[in-house]
CSV table of C-alpha atoms in Angstrom, one decimal:
chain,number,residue,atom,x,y,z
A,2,UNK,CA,10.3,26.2,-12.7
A,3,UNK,CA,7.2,24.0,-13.7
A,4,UNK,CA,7.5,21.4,-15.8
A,5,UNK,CA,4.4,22.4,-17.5
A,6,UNK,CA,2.5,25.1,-17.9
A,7,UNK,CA,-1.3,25.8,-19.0
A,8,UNK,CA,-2.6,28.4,-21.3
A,9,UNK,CA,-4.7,30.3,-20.9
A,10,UNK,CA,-4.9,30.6,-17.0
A,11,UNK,CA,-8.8,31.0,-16.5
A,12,UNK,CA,-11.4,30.5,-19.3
A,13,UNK,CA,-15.4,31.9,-19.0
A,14,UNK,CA,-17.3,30.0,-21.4
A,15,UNK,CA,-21.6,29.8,-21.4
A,16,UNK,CA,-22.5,26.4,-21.3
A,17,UNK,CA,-23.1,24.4,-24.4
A,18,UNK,CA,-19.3,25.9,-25.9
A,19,UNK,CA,-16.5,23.7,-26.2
A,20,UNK,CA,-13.0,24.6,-24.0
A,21,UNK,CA,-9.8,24.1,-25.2
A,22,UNK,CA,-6.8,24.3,-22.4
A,23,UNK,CA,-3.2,23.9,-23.8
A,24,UNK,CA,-0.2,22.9,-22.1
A,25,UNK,CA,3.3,22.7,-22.6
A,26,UNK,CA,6.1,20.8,-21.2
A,27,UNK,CA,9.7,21.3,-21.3
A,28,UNK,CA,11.4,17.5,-21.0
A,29,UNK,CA,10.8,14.1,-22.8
A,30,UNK,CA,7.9,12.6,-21.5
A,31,UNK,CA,6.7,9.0,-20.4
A,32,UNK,CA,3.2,10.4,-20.1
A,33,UNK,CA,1.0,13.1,-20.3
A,34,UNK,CA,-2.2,13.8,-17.3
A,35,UNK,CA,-4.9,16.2,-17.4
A,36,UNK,CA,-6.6,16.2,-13.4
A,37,UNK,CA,-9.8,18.3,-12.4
A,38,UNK,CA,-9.6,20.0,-9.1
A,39,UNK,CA,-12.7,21.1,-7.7
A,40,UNK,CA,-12.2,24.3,-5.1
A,41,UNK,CA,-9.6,23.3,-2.2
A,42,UNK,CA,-10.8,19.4,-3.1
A,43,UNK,CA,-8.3,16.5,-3.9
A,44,UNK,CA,-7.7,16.2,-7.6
A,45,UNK,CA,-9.6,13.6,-10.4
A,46,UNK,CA,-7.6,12.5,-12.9
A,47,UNK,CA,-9.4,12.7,-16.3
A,48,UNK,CA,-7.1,11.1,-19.0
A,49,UNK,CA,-4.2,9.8,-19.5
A,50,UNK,CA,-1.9,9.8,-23.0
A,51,UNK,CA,1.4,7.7,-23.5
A,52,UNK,CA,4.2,9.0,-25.3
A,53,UNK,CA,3.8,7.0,-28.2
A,54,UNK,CA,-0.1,8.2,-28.1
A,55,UNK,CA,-1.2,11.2,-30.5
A,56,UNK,CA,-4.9,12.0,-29.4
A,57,UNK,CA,-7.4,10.4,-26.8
A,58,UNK,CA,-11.2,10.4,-26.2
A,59,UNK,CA,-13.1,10.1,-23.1
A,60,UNK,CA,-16.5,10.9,-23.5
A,61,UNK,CA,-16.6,15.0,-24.5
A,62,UNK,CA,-13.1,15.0,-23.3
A,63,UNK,CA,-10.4,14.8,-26.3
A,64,UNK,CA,-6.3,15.0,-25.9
A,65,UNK,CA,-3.7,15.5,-27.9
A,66,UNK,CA,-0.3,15.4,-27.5
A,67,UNK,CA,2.8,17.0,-30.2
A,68,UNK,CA,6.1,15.7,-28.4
A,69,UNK,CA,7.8,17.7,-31.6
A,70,UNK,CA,6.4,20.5,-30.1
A,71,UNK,CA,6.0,19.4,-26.3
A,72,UNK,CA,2.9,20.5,-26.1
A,73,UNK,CA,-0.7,18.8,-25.1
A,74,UNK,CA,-4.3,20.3,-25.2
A,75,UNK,CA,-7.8,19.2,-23.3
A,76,UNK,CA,-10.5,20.1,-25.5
A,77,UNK,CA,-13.9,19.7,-23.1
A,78,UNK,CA,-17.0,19.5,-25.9
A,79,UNK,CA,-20.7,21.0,-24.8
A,80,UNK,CA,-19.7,22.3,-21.5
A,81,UNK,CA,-21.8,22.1,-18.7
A,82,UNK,CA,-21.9,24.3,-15.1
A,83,UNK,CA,-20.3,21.2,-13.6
A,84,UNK,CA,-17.7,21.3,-15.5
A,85,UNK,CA,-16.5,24.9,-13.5
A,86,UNK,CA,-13.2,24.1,-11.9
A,87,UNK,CA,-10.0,24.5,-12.5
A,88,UNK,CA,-7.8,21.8,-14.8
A,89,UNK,CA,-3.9,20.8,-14.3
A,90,UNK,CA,-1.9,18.8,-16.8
A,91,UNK,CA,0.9,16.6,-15.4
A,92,UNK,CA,3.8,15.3,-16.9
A,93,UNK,CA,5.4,11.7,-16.1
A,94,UNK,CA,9.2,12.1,-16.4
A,95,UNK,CA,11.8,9.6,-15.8
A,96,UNK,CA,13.6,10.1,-12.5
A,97,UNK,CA,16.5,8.6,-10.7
A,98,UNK,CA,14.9,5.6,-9.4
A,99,UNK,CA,11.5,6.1,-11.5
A,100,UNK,CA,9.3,8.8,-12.9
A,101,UNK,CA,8.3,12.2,-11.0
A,102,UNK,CA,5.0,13.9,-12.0
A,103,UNK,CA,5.2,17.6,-11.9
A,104,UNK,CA,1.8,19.7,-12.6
A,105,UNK,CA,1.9,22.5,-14.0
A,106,UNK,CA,-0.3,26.4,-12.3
A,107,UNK,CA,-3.7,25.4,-14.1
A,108,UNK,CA,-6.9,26.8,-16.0
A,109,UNK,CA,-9.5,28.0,-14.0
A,110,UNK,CA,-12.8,27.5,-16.3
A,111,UNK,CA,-16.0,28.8,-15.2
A,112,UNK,CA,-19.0,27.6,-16.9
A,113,UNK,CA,-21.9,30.2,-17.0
A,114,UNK,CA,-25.3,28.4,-17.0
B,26,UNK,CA,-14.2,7.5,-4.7
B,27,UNK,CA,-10.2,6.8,-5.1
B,28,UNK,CA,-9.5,4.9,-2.1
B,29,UNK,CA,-7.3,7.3,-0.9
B,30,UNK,CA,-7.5,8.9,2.4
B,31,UNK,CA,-5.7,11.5,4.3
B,32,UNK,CA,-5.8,12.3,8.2
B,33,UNK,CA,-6.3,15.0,9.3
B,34,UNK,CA,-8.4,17.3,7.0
B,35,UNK,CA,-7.6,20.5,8.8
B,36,UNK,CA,-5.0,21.2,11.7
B,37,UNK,CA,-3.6,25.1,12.8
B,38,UNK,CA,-0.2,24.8,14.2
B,39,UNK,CA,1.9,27.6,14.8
B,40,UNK,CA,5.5,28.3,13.8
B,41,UNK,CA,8.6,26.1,15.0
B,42,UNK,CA,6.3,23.5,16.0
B,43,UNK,CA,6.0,20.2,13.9
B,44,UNK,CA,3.6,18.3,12.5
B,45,UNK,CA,2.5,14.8,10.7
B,46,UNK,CA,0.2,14.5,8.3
B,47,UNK,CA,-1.0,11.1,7.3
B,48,UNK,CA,-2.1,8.6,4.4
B,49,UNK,CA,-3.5,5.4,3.4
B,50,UNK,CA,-3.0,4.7,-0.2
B,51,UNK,CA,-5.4,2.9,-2.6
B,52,UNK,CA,-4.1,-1.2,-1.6
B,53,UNK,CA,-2.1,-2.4,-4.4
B,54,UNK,CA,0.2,1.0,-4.7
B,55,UNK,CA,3.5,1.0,-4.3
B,56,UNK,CA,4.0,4.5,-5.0
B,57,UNK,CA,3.4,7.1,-3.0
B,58,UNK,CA,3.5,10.9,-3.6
B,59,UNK,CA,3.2,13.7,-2.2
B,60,UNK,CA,2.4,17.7,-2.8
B,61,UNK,CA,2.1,21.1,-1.0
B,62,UNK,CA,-0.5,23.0,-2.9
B,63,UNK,CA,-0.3,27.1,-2.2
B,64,UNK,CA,-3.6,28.7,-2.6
B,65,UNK,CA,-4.6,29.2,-6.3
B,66,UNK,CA,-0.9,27.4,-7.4
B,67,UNK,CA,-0.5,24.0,-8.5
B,68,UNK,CA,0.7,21.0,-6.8
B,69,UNK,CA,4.5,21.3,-6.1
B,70,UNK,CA,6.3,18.1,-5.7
B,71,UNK,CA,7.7,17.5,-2.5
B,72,UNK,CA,8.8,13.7,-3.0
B,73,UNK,CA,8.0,10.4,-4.0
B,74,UNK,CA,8.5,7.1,-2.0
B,75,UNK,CA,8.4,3.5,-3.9
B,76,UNK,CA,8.1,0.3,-1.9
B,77,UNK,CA,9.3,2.3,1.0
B,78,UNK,CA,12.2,3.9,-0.1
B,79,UNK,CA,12.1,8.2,-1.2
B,80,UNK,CA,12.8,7.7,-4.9
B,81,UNK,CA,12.4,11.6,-6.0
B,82,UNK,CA,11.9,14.8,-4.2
B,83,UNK,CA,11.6,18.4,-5.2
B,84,UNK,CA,12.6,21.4,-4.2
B,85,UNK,CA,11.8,21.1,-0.4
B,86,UNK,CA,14.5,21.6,2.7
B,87,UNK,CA,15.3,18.3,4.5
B,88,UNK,CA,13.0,19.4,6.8
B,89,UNK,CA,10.2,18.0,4.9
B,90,UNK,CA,10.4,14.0,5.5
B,91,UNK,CA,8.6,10.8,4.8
B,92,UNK,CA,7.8,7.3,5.5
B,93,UNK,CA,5.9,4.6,3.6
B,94,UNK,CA,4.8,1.5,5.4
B,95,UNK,CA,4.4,-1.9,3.9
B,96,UNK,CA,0.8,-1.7,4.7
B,97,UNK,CA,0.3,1.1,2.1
B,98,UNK,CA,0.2,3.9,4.5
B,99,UNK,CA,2.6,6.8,4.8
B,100,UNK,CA,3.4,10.0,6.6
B,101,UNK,CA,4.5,13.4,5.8
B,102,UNK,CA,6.6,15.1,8.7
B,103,UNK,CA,7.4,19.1,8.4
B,104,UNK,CA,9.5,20.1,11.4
B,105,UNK,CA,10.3,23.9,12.5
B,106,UNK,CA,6.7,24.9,10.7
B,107,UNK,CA,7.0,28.5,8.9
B,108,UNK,CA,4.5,30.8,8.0
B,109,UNK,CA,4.8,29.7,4.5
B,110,UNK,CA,4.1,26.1,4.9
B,111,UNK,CA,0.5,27.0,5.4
B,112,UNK,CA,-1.1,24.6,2.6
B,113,UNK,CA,-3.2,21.7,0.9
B,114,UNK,CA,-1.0,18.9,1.4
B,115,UNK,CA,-2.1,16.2,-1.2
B,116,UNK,CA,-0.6,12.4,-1.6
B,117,UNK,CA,-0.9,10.4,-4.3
B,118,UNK,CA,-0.8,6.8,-4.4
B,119,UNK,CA,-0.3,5.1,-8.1
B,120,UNK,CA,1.6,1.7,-9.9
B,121,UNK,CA,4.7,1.8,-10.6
B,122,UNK,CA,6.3,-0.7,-13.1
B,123,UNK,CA,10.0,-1.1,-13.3
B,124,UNK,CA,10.0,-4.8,-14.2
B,125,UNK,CA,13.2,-5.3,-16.6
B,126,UNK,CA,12.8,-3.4,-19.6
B,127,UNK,CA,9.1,-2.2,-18.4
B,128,UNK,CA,9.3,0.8,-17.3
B,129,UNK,CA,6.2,2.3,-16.9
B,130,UNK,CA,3.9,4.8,-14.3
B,131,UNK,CA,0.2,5.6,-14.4
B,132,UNK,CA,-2.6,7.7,-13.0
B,133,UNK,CA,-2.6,9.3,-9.5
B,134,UNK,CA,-4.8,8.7,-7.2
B,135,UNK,CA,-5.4,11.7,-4.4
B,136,UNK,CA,-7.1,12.1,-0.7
B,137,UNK,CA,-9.0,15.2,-0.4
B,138,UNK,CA,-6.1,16.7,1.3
B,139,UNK,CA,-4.8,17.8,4.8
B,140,UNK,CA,-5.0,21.4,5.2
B,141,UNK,CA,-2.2,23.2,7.4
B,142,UNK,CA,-2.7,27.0,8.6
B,143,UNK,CA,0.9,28.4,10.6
B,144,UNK,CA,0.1,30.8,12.7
């Protein structure tokens, strides 16, 4: 199974609202991703939050990150049409030899203008 | 832009043949990765090469293989191609620090993908 998995699966928002995507992991962590995938595109990765790390900012993007609760969420403020695609998170765990980063199914968010 | 590129961007094959997919990594990278991504899935890890050498892998039959090259490329290889292998295939090329008692790994950094219809 996934190592993480977003809730809720697809969000419809009208632009100017905020989005919040959660995600939760199952294993200790050496990092948490969030990555934007435009349709059938390569992914972008967004932010990034250590371990150690309890919340993030990156212009209207904000993370946090509970490791009690293994659990991260992306909030995206004053969403914009652009901002329609859909949103992974990815954990960093270690793994014989070095880390694997699994992703977990994604939120689809569409933006209505 | 990442710097990352993948060759080619679309290919049909049809089953039991084989296939190579190719990558050139952002320079710098040892690490690459890569993923089979089903059509409204996720990426699924299929495995992880570091300074040449697979240092991870999923849950993917042996007939899913790899290579990394010391001039940052690499290649996916699927052999007997089933129906079901139809897919993005995505690599990823990132930093991986395992200097003493660094241990450390960053951001990805992904091609736009090779897309593989089985026929």
């Amino acid at each position: 199974s996934q190592q993480g998995e977003e809730d809720p699966q697809a969000l419809s928002i009208q632009e100017g609202e905020n989005a919040t995507m959660n995600c939760s992991y199952k294993t200790s962590i050496n990092n948490l991703q969030w990555y934007r995938q435009n349709s059938g595109r390569g992914l972008v990765h967004l932010i990034l939050i250590r371990s150690n790390e309890r919340e993030k900012h990156s212009g209207r993007l904000r993370v946090t990150l509970d490791t009690s609760k293994k659990s991260s969420s992306l909030l995206i403020t004053a969403s914009r049409a652009a901002d329609t695609a859909s949103y992974f998170c990815a954990t960093a765990f270690p793994n014989t030899g070095g880390f694997k980063t699994i992703f977990g199914a994604g939120t689809r968010l569409f933006v209505k203008a | 832009e990442t710097g990352v590129t993948q060759s080619p961007t679309h290919l049909i094959k049809t089953r039991g043949q084989q296939v190579t997919l190719r990558c050139s990594s952002q320079s710098g990278h040892n690490t690459v990765s890569w993923y089979q991504q089903a059509l409204g899935q996720g990426p699924q890890f299929i495995f992880q090469y570091y300074r040449e050498e697979e240092n991870g892998r999923g849950n993917f039959p042996p007939r899913f293989s790899g290579l990394q090259f010391p001039n940052y490329s690499s290649e996916l290889n699927v052999n007997a191609l089933e129906l079901d292998d139809s897919a993005l295939y995505l690599c990823a090329s990132s930093l991986l620090r395992l200097a003493g008692r660094i241990r450390n790994t960053g951001e990805l950094f992904f091609g736009e993908g090779s897309r593989l219809t089985v026929l």
